[in-house]
Short mmCIF file of C-alpha atoms in Angstrom, two decimals:
data_model
loop_
_atom_site.label_atom_id
_atom_site.label_comp_id
_atom_site.label_asym_id
_atom_site.label_seq_id
_atom_site.Cartn_x
_atom_site.Cartn_y
_atom_site.Cartn_z
CA MET A 1 0.01 -0.01 0.00
CA ALA A 2 1.49 3.31 -1.02
CA SER A 3 2.11 5.77 1.80
CA ALA A 4 0.46 9.15 1.73
CA ALA A 5 2.49 12.16 0.76
CA THR A 6 3.83 14.10 3.70
CA PRO A 7 1.90 17.37 3.94
CA ALA A 8 3.80 20.63 3.91
CA SER A 9 4.39 22.25 7.27
CA PRO A 10 1.88 25.00 8.22
CA SER A 11 3.03 28.37 7.07
CA THR A 12 3.59 31.38 9.24
CA LYS A 13 4.18 35.01 8.38
CA LYS A 14 7.95 34.43 8.63
CA THR A 15 7.99 31.35 6.48
CA THR A 16 5.86 33.11 3.91
CA ASN A 17 8.33 36.01 3.94
CA TYR A 18 11.14 33.61 3.21
CA ALA A 19 9.21 31.91 0.40
CA ARG A 20 8.31 35.24 -1.18
CA LEU A 21 11.95 36.25 -1.26
CA CYS A 22 12.82 32.89 -2.78
CA ARG A 23 10.17 33.37 -5.47
CA LEU A 24 11.28 36.90 -6.18
CA LEU A 25 14.83 35.69 -6.75
CA VAL A 26 13.96 32.53 -8.65
CA ASP A 27 11.07 33.75 -10.80
CA VAL A 28 11.60 37.49 -11.29
CA GLY A 29 15.38 37.47 -10.79
CA SER A 30 15.94 34.71 -13.33
CA GLN A 31 13.74 36.42 -15.90
CA ALA A 32 15.68 39.64 -15.33
CA LEU A 33 18.93 37.81 -15.96
CA ARG A 34 17.44 36.21 -19.08
CA ASP A 35 16.21 39.55 -20.41
CA THR A 36 19.69 40.99 -19.76
CA PHE A 37 21.35 38.14 -21.66
CA ASP A 38 18.84 38.51 -24.53
CA THR A 39 19.70 42.19 -24.78
CA ILE A 40 23.38 41.39 -25.16
CA HIS A 41 22.88 38.39 -27.44
CA PRO A 42 19.46 38.71 -29.16
CA PRO A 43 17.59 35.42 -29.59
CA LYS A 44 17.54 35.56 -33.41
CA GLY A 45 21.27 35.29 -33.76
CA LEU A 46 22.07 33.34 -30.60
CA HIS A 47 23.04 30.12 -32.39
CA THR A 48 25.53 32.09 -34.50
CA VAL A 49 27.13 33.62 -31.36
CA LEU A 50 27.42 30.30 -29.62
CA GLY A 51 29.03 28.72 -32.64
CA ARG A 52 31.65 31.35 -33.31
CA HIS A 53 35.08 32.08 -31.84
CA PRO A 54 35.80 32.86 -29.06
CA GLU A 55 32.47 32.12 -27.45
CA HIS A 56 32.36 28.48 -28.49
CA ALA A 57 35.97 27.87 -27.35
CA THR A 58 35.17 29.49 -23.94
CA LEU A 59 32.10 27.40 -23.43
CA LYS A 60 33.83 24.20 -24.60
CA SER A 61 36.57 24.89 -22.09
CA LEU A 62 34.03 25.39 -19.25
CA LYS A 63 32.40 22.08 -20.24
CA SER A 64 35.69 20.19 -20.17
CA LYS A 65 36.27 21.63 -16.74
CA ARG A 66 32.75 20.59 -15.65
CA VAL A 67 31.59 24.12 -14.99
CA LEU A 68 28.83 23.33 -17.48
CA ASN A 69 27.04 19.99 -17.20
CA ALA A 70 25.72 17.80 -20.00
CA THR A 71 22.17 19.09 -19.63
CA GLN A 72 23.26 22.71 -19.90
CA TRP A 73 25.47 21.88 -22.87
CA GLY A 74 22.49 20.27 -24.59
CA LYS A 75 20.48 23.46 -24.01
CA LEU A 76 23.27 25.52 -25.62
CA TYR A 77 23.85 23.15 -28.50
CA PRO A 78 20.63 21.31 -29.43
CA ALA A 79 20.45 18.98 -32.43
CA ILE A 80 19.00 21.85 -34.47
CA PRO A 81 21.36 24.76 -33.65
CA SER A 82 18.91 27.47 -34.75
CA SER A 83 16.40 26.20 -32.14
CA VAL A 84 18.54 27.27 -29.17
CA SER A 85 16.73 29.66 -26.85
CA SER A 86 17.59 31.30 -23.53
CA LYS A 87 14.07 30.34 -22.39
CA GLY A 88 15.52 26.89 -21.70
CA PHE A 89 18.51 28.20 -19.73
CA ASP A 90 18.37 27.72 -15.97
CA ILE A 91 19.45 30.51 -13.68
CA THR A 92 22.87 29.03 -12.99
CA LEU A 93 23.58 28.74 -16.72
CA LEU A 94 22.48 32.33 -17.26
CA MET A 95 24.95 33.44 -14.59
CA VAL A 96 27.78 31.52 -16.21
CA LEU A 97 26.97 32.95 -19.60
CA LEU A 98 26.70 36.50 -18.40
CA ARG A 99 30.06 36.20 -16.67
CA ASN A 100 31.92 34.46 -19.48
CA ILE A 101 30.60 35.40 -22.97
CA CYS A 102 28.94 38.81 -22.55
CA LYS A 103 32.04 40.96 -22.14
CA LEU A 104 31.00 42.16 -18.73
CA ALA A 105 33.93 43.07 -16.55
CA PRO A 106 33.60 41.98 -12.88
CA PRO A 107 32.50 44.82 -10.50
CA SER A 108 35.28 46.41 -8.48
CA THR A 109 34.42 44.12 -5.60
CA GLY A 110 34.26 41.01 -7.75
CA TRP A 111 31.25 38.81 -8.65
CA ASP A 112 30.83 37.33 -5.17
CA SER A 113 30.62 40.45 -3.02
CA LEU A 114 28.15 43.30 -2.63
CA PRO A 115 29.15 46.14 -5.03
CA PRO A 116 29.37 49.79 -3.90
CA SER A 117 26.00 51.54 -3.82
CA THR A 118 27.34 53.99 -6.33
CA ASP A 119 27.87 51.27 -8.97
CA PHE A 120 24.78 51.02 -11.16
CA SER A 121 26.29 48.91 -13.96
CA LYS A 122 24.70 45.70 -15.24
CA GLN A 123 27.40 43.62 -13.72
CA ALA A 124 26.96 45.28 -10.35
CA ASN A 125 23.22 44.47 -10.32
CA ILE A 126 23.95 40.92 -11.38
CA ALA A 127 26.38 40.63 -8.49
CA ARG A 128 23.75 42.11 -6.12
CA LEU A 129 21.21 39.48 -7.09
CA LYS A 130 23.75 36.79 -6.33
CA TYR A 131 24.73 38.40 -3.09
CA TYR A 132 21.16 38.67 -1.80
CA ARG A 133 20.48 35.14 -3.01
CA ASN A 134 23.21 34.00 -0.66
CA THR A 135 21.94 36.27 2.06
CA VAL A 136 18.39 34.99 1.83
CA TYR A 137 19.63 31.41 1.62
CA GLY A 138 21.38 32.02 4.94
CA HIS A 139 17.88 31.80 6.46
CA ALA A 140 17.22 28.38 4.84
CA SER A 141 17.72 26.28 7.98
CA GLN A 142 14.66 27.90 9.54
CA ALA A 143 13.05 28.96 6.25
CA SER A 144 11.84 32.08 7.94
CA VAL A 145 12.51 35.79 7.77
CA ASP A 146 11.07 38.49 10.06
CA ASP A 147 9.25 41.46 8.67
CA VAL A 148 12.13 43.97 9.19
CA ALA A 149 14.63 41.78 7.31
CA PHE A 150 12.04 40.88 4.71
CA ASN A 151 11.30 44.53 3.85
CA ASN A 152 14.99 45.32 3.64
CA TYR A 153 15.80 42.35 1.43
CA TRP A 154 12.78 42.87 -0.78
CA GLN A 155 13.72 46.50 -1.40
CA GLU A 156 17.37 45.68 -2.19
CA ILE A 157 16.52 42.82 -4.50
CA SER A 158 13.79 44.86 -6.25
CA ASN A 159 16.22 47.71 -6.79
CA ALA A 160 18.74 45.42 -8.30
CA ILE A 161 16.15 43.89 -10.73
CA VAL A 162 14.78 47.27 -11.72
CA GLY A 163 18.34 48.61 -12.12
CA LEU A 164 19.15 45.63 -14.31
CA VAL A 165 16.13 45.57 -16.65
CA GLY A 166 14.08 48.74 -15.98
CA ALA A 167 10.99 49.92 -14.18
CA GLY A 168 8.79 47.69 -16.31
CA TYR A 169 9.36 44.96 -13.72
CA GLY A 170 7.80 47.11 -10.95
CA ALA A 171 4.26 45.76 -11.35
CA ALA A 172 5.37 42.07 -11.29
CA ILE A 173 7.38 42.73 -8.18
CA SER A 174 4.44 44.50 -6.41
CA ASN A 175 2.00 41.75 -7.37
CA LEU A 176 4.31 39.07 -6.05
CA GLN A 177 4.72 40.85 -2.74
CA ASN A 178 0.97 40.61 -2.06
CA GLU A 179 0.06 37.30 -3.80
CA CYS A 180 -1.22 34.51 -1.67
CA MET A 181 1.07 31.46 -1.22
CA ASP A 182 0.03 28.08 0.10
CA PRO A 183 2.49 25.84 2.05
CA ASP A 184 3.20 23.66 -1.03
CA THR A 185 4.12 26.68 -3.13
CA GLU A 186 6.29 28.06 -0.31
CA GLU A 187 8.17 24.70 -0.12
CA HIS A 188 8.51 24.60 -3.91
CA TYR A 189 10.26 27.96 -4.11
CA SER A 190 12.41 27.18 -1.06
CA GLN A 191 13.69 24.08 -2.85
CA LEU A 192 14.25 25.99 -6.10
CA LEU A 193 16.45 28.58 -4.29
CA LYS A 194 18.33 25.75 -2.57
CA GLN A 195 18.95 24.08 -5.94
CA TRP A 196 20.23 27.36 -7.44
CA LYS A 197 22.55 27.84 -4.50
CA ASN A 198 23.91 24.31 -4.72
CA ASP A 199 24.39 24.51 -8.52
CA GLU A 200 26.25 27.77 -8.22
CA ASP A 201 28.39 26.53 -5.38
CA ASN A 202 29.40 23.69 -7.66
CA VAL A 203 30.21 26.15 -10.42
CA LYS A 204 32.22 28.31 -7.97
CA GLU A 205 34.17 25.25 -6.82
CA LYS A 206 35.07 24.38 -10.43
CA LEU A 207 36.07 27.92 -11.16
CA GLN A 208 38.34 27.95 -8.04
CA GLU A 209 39.92 24.76 -9.35
CA ILE A 210 40.53 26.47 -12.70
CA GLU A 211 41.98 29.51 -10.96
CA ALA A 212 44.24 27.29 -8.86
CA SER A 213 45.37 25.48 -12.03
CA THR A 214 45.92 28.79 -13.80
CA TRP A 215 47.93 30.06 -10.82
CA ASN A 216 50.14 26.95 -10.95
CA ILE A 217 50.58 27.38 -14.70
CA LYS A 218 51.55 31.08 -14.21
CA LYS A 219 53.98 30.00 -11.50
CA ASP A 220 55.58 27.44 -13.79
CA LEU A 221 55.70 30.01 -16.60
CA ASN A 222 57.38 32.55 -14.36
CA GLN A 223 59.94 29.92 -13.33
CA LEU A 224 60.55 29.13 -16.98
CA ARG A 225 60.95 32.83 -17.76
CA CYS A 226 63.54 33.07 -15.03
CA GLU A 227 65.38 30.07 -16.42
CA VAL A 228 65.10 31.40 -19.99
CA GLY A 229 66.36 34.76 -18.72
CA ASN A 230 69.41 33.11 -17.11
CA ILE A 231 70.10 31.22 -20.35
CA VAL A 232 69.75 34.40 -22.37
CA GLU A 233 72.14 36.17 -20.00
CA LYS A 234 74.65 33.38 -20.36
CA LEU A 235 74.25 33.43 -24.13
CA ASP A 236 74.80 37.19 -24.17
CA THR A 237 77.99 36.72 -22.16
CA MET A 238 79.14 33.95 -24.42
CA MET A 239 78.36 35.96 -27.50
CA ALA A 240 80.20 38.98 -26.12
CA ARG A 241 83.21 36.83 -25.44
CA GLN A 242 82.88 35.31 -28.86
CA GLN A 243 82.68 38.75 -30.40
CA GLU A 244 85.81 39.87 -28.49
CA THR A 245 87.49 36.72 -29.79
CA LYS A 246 86.31 37.50 -33.29
CA ASP A 247 87.59 41.08 -32.90
CA ARG A 248 90.99 39.85 -31.84
CA GLU A 249 91.11 37.38 -34.66
CA LYS A 250 90.11 40.05 -37.13
CA MET A 251 92.73 42.44 -35.76
CA THR A 252 95.33 39.69 -36.00
CA ASN A 253 94.30 38.98 -39.57
CA ASP A 254 94.39 42.69 -40.43
CA ILE A 255 97.86 42.98 -38.95
CA ASP A 256 99.04 39.89 -40.82
CA GLN A 257 97.54 41.29 -44.00
CA MET A 258 99.27 44.65 -43.38
CA LYS A 259 102.53 42.86 -42.78
CA SER A 260 102.15 40.97 -46.00
CA GLU A 261 101.32 44.19 -47.86
CA ILE A 262 104.35 45.90 -46.29
CA GLY A 263 106.47 42.91 -47.30
CA ASN A 264 105.17 43.20 -50.89
CA ILE A 265 105.98 46.94 -50.90
CA GLN A 266 109.48 46.21 -49.51
CA ASP A 267 110.00 43.57 -52.25
CA LYS A 268 108.87 46.03 -54.84
CA LEU A 269 111.13 48.74 -53.42
CA SER A 270 114.05 46.29 -53.41
CA SER A 271 113.34 45.35 -57.04
CA LEU A 272 113.16 49.00 -58.03
CA MET A 273 116.38 49.77 -56.16
CA MET A 274 118.10 46.88 -57.81
CA ALA A 275 116.86 47.90 -61.25
CA ARG A 276 117.88 51.49 -60.62
CA LYS A 277 121.38 50.35 -59.52
CA GLU A 278 121.80 48.23 -62.63
CA GLU A 279 120.66 51.10 -64.85
CA THR A 280 123.20 53.46 -63.26
CA GLN A 281 125.98 50.95 -63.78
CA HIS A 282 125.15 50.64 -67.52
CA GLN A 283 125.10 54.38 -67.85
CA GLY A 284 128.60 54.61 -66.29
#
């Protein structure tokens, strides 16, 4: 006999606050990221962008390093390339794409920290969404947020979304703030936020591995540069010595040649003097 499904825990004002924030981040936040991506790489030509250099090479490298999984790769490169659409991209994939193939420089504080309040750039608002995702997820163990924290988080997240894609999102944000949510819906969005956090933690771990590998490569390259520099220095010294040797040899050759030429002149002078002497004797 099949067991009955476990009912969701009764909701409270605090658990509903938490679920609303999860939904704001997962539903509205992900759509804001998608719209941002579509603005940079319009849907009509997306398959061309993903197939060209350097975008394809970048994504292929991320796949080989397991930053992108097989499912995400399939979304990027379906059997019919022209059918690719950002509508099928999950929020983690959108974050990876925005950071790697959209020519967005990291904010001054990096992708993983809260940017300065004076930075209104796209990348700053993307980083804010990620920052507040982590902040809200910090309440996951209790899945509850009090009203004061809720109002603060809601305002900050809303500002980041509107700053990213415009005031047109204001109505959707307001509606979501007042929409009724049953316990099952609350649990659903709590799990979605958890999945997003786990997926991005995995991406971050892979990126850290890449950075560590890159650092080791740079270290090895610097060591090789030092070794090459030492070799070049030795070669320069050897070449200088060789040049000095060549100069001495050339000078010796020049002196020998001059001696030979002087000898030839002396021989010619001796011959002339001998001829002159014989001529004088004949005249006498």
